[in-house]
PDB file of N, CA, C and O in Angstrom:
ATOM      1  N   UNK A1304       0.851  -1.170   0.000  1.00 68.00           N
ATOM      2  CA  UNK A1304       0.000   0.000   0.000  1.00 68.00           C
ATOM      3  C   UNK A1304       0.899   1.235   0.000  1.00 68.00           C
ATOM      4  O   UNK A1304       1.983   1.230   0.582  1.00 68.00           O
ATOM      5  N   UNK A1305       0.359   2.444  -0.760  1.00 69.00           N
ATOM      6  CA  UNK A1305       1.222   3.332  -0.951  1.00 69.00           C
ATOM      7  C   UNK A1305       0.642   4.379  -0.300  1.00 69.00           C
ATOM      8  O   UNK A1305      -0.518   4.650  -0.609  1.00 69.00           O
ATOM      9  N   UNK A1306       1.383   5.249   0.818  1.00 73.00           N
ATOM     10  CA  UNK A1306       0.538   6.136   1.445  1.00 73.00           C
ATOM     11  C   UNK A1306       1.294   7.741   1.167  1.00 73.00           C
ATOM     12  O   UNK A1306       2.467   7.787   0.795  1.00 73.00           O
ATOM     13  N   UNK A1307       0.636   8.778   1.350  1.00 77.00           N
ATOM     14  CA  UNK A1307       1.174   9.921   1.706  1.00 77.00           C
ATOM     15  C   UNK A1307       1.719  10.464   0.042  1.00 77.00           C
ATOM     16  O   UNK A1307       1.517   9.817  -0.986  1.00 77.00           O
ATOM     17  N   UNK A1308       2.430  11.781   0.122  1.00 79.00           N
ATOM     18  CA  UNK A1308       2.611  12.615  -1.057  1.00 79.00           C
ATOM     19  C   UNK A1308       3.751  11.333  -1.904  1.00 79.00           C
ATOM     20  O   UNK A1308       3.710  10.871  -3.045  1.00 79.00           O
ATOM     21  N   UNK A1309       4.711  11.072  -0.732  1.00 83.00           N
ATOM     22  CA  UNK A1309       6.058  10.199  -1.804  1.00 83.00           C
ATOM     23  C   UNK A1309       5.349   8.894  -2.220  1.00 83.00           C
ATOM     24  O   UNK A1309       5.902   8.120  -3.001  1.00 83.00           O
ATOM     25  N   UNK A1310       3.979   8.615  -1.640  1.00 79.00           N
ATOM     26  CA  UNK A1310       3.392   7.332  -2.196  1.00 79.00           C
ATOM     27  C   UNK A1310       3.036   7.349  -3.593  1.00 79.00           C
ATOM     28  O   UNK A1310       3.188   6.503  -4.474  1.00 79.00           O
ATOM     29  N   UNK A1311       2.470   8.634  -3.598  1.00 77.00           N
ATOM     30  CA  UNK A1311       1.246   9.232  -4.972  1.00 77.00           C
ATOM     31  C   UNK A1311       2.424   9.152  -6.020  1.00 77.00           C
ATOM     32  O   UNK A1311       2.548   8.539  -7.081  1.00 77.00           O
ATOM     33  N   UNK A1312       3.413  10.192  -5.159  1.00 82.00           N
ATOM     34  CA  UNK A1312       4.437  10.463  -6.759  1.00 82.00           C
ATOM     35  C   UNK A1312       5.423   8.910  -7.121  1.00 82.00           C
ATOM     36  O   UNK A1312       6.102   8.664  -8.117  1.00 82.00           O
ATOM     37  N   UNK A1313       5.216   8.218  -6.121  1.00 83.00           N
ATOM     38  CA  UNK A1313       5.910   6.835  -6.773  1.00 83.00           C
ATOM     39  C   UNK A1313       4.893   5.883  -7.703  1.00 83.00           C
ATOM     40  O   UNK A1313       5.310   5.170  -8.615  1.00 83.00           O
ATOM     41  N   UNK A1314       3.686   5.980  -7.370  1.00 78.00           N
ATOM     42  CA  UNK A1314       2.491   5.228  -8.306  1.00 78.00           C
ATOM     43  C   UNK A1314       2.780   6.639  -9.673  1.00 78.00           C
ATOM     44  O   UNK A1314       3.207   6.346 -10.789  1.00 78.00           O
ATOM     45  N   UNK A1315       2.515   7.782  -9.349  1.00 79.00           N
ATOM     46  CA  UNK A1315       1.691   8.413 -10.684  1.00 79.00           C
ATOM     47  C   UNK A1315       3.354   8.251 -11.311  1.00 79.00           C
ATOM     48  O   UNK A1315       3.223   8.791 -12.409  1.00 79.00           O
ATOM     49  N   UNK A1316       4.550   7.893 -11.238  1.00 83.00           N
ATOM     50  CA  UNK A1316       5.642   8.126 -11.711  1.00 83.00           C
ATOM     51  C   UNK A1316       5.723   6.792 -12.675  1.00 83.00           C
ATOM     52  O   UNK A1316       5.980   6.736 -13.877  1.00 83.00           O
ATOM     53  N   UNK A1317       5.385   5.624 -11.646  1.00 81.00           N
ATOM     54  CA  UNK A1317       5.657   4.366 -12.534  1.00 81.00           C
ATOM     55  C   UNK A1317       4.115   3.460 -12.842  1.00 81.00           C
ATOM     56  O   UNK A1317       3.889   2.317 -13.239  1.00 81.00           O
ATOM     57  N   UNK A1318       3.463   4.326 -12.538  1.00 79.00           N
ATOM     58  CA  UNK A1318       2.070   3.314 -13.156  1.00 79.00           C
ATOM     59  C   UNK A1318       1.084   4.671 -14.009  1.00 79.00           C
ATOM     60  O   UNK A1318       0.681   4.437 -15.149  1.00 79.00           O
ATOM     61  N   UNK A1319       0.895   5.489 -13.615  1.00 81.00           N
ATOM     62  CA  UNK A1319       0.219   6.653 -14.150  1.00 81.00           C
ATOM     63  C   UNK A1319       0.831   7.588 -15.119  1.00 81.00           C
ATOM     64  O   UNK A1319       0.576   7.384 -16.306  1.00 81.00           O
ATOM     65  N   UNK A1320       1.652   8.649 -14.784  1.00 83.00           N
ATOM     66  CA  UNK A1320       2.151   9.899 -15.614  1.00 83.00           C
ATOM     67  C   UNK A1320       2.866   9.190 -16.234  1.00 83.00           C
ATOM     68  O   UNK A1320       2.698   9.047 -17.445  1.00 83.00           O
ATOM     69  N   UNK A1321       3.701   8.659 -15.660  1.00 84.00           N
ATOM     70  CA  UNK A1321       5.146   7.673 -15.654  1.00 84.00           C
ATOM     71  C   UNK A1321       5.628   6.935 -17.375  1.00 84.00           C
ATOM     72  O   UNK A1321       6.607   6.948 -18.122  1.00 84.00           O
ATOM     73  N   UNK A1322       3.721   6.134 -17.334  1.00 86.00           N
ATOM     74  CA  UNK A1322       3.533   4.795 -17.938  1.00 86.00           C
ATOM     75  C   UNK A1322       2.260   5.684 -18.915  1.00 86.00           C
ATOM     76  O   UNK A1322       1.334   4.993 -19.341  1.00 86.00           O
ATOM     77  N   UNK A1323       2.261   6.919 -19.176  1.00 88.00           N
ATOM     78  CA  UNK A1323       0.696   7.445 -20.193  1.00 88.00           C
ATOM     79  C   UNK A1323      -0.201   6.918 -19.899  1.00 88.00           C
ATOM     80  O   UNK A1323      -0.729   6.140 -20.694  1.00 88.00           O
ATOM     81  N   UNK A1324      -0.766   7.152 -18.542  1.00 89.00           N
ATOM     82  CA  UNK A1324      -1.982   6.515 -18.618  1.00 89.00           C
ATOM     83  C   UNK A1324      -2.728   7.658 -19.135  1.00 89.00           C
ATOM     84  O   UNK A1324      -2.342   8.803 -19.372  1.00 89.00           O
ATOM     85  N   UNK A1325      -4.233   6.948 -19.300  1.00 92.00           N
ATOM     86  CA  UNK A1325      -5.191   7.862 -19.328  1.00 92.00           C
ATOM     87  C   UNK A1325      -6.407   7.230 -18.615  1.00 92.00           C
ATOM     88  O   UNK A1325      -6.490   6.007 -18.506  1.00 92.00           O
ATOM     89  N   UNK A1326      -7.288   8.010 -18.162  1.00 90.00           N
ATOM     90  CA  UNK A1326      -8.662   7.385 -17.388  1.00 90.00           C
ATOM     91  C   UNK A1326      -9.396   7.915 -18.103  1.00 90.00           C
ATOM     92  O   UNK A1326      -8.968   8.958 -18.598  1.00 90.00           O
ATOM     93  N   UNK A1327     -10.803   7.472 -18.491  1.00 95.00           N
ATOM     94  CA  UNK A1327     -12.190   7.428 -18.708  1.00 95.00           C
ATOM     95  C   UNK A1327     -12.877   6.617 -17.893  1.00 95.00           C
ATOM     96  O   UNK A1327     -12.933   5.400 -17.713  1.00 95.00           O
ATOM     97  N   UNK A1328     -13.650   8.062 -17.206  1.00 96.00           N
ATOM     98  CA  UNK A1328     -14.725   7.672 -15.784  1.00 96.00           C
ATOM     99  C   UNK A1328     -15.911   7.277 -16.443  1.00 96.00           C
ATOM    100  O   UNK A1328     -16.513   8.080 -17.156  1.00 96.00           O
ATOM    101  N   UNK A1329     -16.314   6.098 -16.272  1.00 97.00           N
ATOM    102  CA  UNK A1329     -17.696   5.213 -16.678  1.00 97.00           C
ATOM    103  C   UNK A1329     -18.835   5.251 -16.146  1.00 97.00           C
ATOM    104  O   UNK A1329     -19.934   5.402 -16.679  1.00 97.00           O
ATOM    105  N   UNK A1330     -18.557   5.109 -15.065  1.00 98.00           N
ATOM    106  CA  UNK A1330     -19.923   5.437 -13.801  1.00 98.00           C
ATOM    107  C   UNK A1330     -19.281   6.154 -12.283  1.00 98.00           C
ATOM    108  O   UNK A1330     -18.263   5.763 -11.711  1.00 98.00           O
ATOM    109  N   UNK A1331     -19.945   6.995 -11.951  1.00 97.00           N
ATOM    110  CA  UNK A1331     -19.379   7.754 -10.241  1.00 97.00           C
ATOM    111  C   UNK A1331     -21.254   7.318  -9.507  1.00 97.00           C
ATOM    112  O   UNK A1331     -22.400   7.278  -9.955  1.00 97.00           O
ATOM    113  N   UNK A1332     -20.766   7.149  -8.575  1.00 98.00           N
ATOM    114  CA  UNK A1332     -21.681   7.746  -7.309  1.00 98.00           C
ATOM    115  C   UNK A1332     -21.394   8.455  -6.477  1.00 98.00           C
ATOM    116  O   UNK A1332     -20.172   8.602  -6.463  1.00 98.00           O
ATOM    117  N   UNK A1333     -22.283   9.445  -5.139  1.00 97.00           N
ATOM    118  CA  UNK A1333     -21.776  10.000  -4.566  1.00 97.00           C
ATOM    119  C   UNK A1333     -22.240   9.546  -3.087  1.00 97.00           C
ATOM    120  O   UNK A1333     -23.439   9.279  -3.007  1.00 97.00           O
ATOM    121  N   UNK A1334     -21.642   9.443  -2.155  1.00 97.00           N
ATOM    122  CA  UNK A1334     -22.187   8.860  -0.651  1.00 97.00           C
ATOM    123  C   UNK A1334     -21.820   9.832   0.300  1.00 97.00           C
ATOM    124  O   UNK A1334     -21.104   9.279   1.135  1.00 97.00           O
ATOM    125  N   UNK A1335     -21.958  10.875   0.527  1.00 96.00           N
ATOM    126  CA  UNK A1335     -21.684  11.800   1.605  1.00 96.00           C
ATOM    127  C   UNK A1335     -20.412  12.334   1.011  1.00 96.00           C
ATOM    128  O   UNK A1335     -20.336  12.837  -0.110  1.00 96.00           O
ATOM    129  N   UNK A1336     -19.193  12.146   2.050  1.00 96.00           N
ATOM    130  CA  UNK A1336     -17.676  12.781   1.307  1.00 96.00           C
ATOM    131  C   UNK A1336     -16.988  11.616   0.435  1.00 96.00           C
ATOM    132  O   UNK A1336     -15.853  11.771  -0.015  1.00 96.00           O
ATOM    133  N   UNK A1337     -17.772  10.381   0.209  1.00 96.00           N
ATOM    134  CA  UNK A1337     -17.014   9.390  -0.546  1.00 96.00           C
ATOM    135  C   UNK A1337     -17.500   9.474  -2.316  1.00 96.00           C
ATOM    136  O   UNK A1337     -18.562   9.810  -2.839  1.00 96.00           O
ATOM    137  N   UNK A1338     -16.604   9.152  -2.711  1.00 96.00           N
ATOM    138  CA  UNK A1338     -17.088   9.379  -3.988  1.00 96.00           C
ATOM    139  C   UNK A1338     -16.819   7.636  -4.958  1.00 96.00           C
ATOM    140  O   UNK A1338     -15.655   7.236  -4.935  1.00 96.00           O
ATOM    141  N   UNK A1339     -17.575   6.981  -5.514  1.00 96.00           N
ATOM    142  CA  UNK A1339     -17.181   5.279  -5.879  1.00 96.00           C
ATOM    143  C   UNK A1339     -16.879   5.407  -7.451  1.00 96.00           C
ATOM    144  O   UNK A1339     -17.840   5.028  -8.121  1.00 96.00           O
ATOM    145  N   UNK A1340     -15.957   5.778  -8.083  1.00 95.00           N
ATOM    146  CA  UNK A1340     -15.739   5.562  -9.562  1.00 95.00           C
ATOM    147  C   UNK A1340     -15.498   4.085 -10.338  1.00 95.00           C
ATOM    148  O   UNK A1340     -15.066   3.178  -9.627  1.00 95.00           O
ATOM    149  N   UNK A1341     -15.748   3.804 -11.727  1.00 96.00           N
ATOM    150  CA  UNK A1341     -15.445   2.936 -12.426  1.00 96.00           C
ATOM    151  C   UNK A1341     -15.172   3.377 -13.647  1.00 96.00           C
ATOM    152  O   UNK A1341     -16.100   3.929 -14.239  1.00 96.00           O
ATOM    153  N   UNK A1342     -13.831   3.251 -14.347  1.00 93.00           N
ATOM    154  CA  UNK A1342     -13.475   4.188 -14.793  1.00 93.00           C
ATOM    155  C   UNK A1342     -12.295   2.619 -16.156  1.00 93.00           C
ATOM    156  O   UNK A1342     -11.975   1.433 -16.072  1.00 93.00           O
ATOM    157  N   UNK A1343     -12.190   3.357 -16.800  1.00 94.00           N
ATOM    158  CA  UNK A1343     -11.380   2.855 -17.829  1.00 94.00           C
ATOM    159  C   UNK A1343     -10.140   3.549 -17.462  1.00 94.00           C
ATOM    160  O   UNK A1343      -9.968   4.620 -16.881  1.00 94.00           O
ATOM    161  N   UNK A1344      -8.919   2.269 -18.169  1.00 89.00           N
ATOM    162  CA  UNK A1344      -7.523   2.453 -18.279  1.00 89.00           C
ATOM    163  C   UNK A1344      -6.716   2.309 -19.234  1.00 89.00           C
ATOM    164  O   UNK A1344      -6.685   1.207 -19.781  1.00 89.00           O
ATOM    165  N   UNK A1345      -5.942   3.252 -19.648  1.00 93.00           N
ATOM    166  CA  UNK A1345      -5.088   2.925 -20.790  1.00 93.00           C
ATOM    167  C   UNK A1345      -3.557   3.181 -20.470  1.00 93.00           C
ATOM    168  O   UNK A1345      -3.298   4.318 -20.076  1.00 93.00           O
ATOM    169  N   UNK A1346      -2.757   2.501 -20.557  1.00 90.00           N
ATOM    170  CA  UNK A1346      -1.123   2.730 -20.179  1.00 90.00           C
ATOM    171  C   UNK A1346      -0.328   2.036 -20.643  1.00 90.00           C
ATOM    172  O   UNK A1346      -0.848   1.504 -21.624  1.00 90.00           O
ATOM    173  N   UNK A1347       0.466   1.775 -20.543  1.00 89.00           N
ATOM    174  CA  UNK A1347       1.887   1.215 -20.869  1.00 89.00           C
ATOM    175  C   UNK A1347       2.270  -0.095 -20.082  1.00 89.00           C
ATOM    176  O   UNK A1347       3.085  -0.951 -20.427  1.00 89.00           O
ATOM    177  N   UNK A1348       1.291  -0.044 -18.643  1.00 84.00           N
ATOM    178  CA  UNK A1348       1.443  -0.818 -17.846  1.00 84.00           C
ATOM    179  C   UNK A1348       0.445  -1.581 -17.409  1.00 84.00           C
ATOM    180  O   UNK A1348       0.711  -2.679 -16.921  1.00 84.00           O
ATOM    181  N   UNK A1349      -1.275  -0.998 -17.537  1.00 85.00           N
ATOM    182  CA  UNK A1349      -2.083  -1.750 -17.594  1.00 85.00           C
ATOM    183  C   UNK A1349      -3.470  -1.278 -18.408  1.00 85.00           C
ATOM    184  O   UNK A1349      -4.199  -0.303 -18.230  1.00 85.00           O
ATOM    185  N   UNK A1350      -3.496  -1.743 -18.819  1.00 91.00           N
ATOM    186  CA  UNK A1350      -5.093  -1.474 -20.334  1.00 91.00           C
ATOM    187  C   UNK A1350      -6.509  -2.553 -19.396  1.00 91.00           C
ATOM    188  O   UNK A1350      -6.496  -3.766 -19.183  1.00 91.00           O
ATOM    189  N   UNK A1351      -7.299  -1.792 -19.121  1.00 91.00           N
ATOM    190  CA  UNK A1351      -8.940  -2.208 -18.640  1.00 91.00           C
ATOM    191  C   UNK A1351      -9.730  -1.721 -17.888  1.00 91.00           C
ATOM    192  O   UNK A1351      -9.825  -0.516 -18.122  1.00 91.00           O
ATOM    193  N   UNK A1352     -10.333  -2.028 -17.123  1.00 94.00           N
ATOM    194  CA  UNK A1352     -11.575  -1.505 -16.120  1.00 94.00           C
ATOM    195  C   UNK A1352     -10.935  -1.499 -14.768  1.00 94.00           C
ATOM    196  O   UNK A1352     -10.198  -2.443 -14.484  1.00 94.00           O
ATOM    197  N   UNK A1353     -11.147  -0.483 -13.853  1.00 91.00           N
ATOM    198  CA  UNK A1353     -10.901  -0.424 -12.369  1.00 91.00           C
ATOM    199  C   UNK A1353     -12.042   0.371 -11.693  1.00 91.00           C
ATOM    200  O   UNK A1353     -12.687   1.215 -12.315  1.00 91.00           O
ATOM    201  N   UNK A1354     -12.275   0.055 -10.339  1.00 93.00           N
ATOM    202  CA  UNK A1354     -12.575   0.832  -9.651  1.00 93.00           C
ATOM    203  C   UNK A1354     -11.653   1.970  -8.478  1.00 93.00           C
ATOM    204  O   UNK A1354     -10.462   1.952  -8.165  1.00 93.00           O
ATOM    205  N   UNK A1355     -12.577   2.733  -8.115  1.00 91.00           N
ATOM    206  CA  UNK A1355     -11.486   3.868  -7.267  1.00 91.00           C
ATOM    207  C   UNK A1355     -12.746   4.157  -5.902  1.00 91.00           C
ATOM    208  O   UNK A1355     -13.941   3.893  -6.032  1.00 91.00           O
ATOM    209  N   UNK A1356     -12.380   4.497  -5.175  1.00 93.00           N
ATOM    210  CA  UNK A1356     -12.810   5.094  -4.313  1.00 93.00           C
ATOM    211  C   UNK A1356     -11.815   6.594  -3.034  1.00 93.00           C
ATOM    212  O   UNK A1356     -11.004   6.373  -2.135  1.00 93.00           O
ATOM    213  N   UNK A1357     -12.351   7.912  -3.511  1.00 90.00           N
ATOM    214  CA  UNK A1357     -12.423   9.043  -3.241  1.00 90.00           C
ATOM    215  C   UNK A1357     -12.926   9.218  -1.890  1.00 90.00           C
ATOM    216  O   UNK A1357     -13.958   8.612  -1.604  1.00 90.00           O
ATOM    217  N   UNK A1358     -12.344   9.978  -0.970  1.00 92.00           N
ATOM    218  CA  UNK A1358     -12.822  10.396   0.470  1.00 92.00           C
ATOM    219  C   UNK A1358     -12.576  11.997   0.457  1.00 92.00           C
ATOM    220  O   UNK A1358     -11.458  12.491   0.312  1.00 92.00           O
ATOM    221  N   UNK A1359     -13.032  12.281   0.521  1.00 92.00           N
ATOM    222  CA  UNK A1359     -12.886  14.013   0.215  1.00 92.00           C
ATOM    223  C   UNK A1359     -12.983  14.898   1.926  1.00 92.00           C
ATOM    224  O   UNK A1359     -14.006  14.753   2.594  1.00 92.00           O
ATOM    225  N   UNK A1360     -12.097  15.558   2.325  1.00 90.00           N
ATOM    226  CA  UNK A1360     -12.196  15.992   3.234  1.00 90.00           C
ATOM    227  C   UNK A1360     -11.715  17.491   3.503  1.00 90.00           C
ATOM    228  O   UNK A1360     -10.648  18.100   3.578  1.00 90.00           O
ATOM    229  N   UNK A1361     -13.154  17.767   3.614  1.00 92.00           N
ATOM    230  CA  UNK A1361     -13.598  19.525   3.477  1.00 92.00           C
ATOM    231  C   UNK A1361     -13.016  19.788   1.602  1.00 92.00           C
ATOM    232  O   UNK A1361     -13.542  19.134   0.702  1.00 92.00           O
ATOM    233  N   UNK A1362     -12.125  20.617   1.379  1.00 90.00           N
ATOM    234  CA  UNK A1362     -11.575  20.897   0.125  1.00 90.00           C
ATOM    235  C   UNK A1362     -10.964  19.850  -1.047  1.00 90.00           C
ATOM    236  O   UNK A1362     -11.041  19.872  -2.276  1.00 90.00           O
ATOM    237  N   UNK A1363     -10.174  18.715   0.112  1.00 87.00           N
ATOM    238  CA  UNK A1363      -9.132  18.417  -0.380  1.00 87.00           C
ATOM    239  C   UNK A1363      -9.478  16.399  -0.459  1.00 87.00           C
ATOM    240  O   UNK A1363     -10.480  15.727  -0.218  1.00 87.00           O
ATOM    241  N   UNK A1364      -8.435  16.142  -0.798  1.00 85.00           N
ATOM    242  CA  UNK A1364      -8.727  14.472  -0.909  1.00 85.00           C
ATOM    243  C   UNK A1364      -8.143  13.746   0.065  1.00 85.00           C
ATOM    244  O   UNK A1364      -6.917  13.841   0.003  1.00 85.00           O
ATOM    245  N   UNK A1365      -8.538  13.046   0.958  1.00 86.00           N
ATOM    246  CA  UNK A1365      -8.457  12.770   2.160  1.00 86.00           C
ATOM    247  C   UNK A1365      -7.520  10.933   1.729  1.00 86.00           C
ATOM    248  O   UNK A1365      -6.802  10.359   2.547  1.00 86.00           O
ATOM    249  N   UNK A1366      -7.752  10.527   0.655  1.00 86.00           N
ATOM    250  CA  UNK A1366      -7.264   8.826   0.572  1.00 86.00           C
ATOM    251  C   UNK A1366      -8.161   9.250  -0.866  1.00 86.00           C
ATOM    252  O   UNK A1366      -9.081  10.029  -1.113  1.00 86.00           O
ATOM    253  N   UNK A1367      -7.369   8.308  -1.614  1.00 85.00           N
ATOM    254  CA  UNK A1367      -7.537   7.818  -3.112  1.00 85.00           C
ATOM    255  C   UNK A1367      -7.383   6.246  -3.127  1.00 85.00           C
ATOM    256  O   UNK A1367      -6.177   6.029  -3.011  1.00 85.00           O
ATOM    257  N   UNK A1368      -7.939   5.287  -3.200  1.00 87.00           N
ATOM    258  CA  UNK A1368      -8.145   3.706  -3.139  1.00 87.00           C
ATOM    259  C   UNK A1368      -8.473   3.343  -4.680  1.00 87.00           C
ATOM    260  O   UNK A1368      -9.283   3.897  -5.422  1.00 87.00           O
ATOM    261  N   UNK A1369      -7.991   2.733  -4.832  1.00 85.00           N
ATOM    262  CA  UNK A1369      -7.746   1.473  -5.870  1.00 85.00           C
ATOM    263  C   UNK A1369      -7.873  -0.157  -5.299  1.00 85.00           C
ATOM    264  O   UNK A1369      -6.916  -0.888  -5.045  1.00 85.00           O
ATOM    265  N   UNK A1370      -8.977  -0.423  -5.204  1.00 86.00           N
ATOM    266  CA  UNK A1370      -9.149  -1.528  -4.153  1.00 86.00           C
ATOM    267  C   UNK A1370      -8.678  -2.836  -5.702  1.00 86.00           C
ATOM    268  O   UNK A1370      -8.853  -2.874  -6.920  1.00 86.00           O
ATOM    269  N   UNK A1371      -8.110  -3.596  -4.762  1.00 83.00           N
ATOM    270  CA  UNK A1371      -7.155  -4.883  -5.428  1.00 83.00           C
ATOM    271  C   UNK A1371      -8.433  -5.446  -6.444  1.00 83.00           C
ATOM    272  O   UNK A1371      -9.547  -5.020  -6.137  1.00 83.00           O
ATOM    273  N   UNK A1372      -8.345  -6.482  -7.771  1.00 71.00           N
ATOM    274  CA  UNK A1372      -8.956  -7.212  -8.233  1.00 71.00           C
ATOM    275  C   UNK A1372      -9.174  -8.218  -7.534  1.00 71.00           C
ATOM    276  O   UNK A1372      -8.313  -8.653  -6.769  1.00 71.00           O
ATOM    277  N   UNK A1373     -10.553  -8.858  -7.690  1.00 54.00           N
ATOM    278  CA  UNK A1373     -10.880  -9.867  -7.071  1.00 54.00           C
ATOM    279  C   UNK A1373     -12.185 -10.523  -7.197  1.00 54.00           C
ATOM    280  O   UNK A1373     -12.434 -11.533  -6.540  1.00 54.00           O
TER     281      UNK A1373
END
């Protein structure tokens, strides 16, 4: 699990910015400050469907989740 600012910039370095991804959001819901995406992937490193889940707290983003396949 990757936590905190040096977490983000080690994923968006070698799986995201890193690797070209791109996302296309498919479906969102909204649950209070959580937000549940399903979203398309395109990269260098992985091409398909994921989900995400968003916690938003006051302004800012509180945790960004990528919960494992399964």
């Amino acid at each position: 699990m990757l936590q905190g600012p040096a977490g983000v910039r080690s994923w968006a370095d070698s799986d995201a910015i890193g690797a070209g991804a791109k996302m296309t959001v498919l479906a969102s819901e909204i649950d209070g400050d959580a937000i549940s995406l399903r979203f398309g992937w395109r990269s260098r490193v992985f091409n398909g469907e994921s989900n995400a889940i968003i916690v938003l707290e006051g302004d800012s983003i509180a945790s960004f989740t990528i919960p494992p396949h399964g």
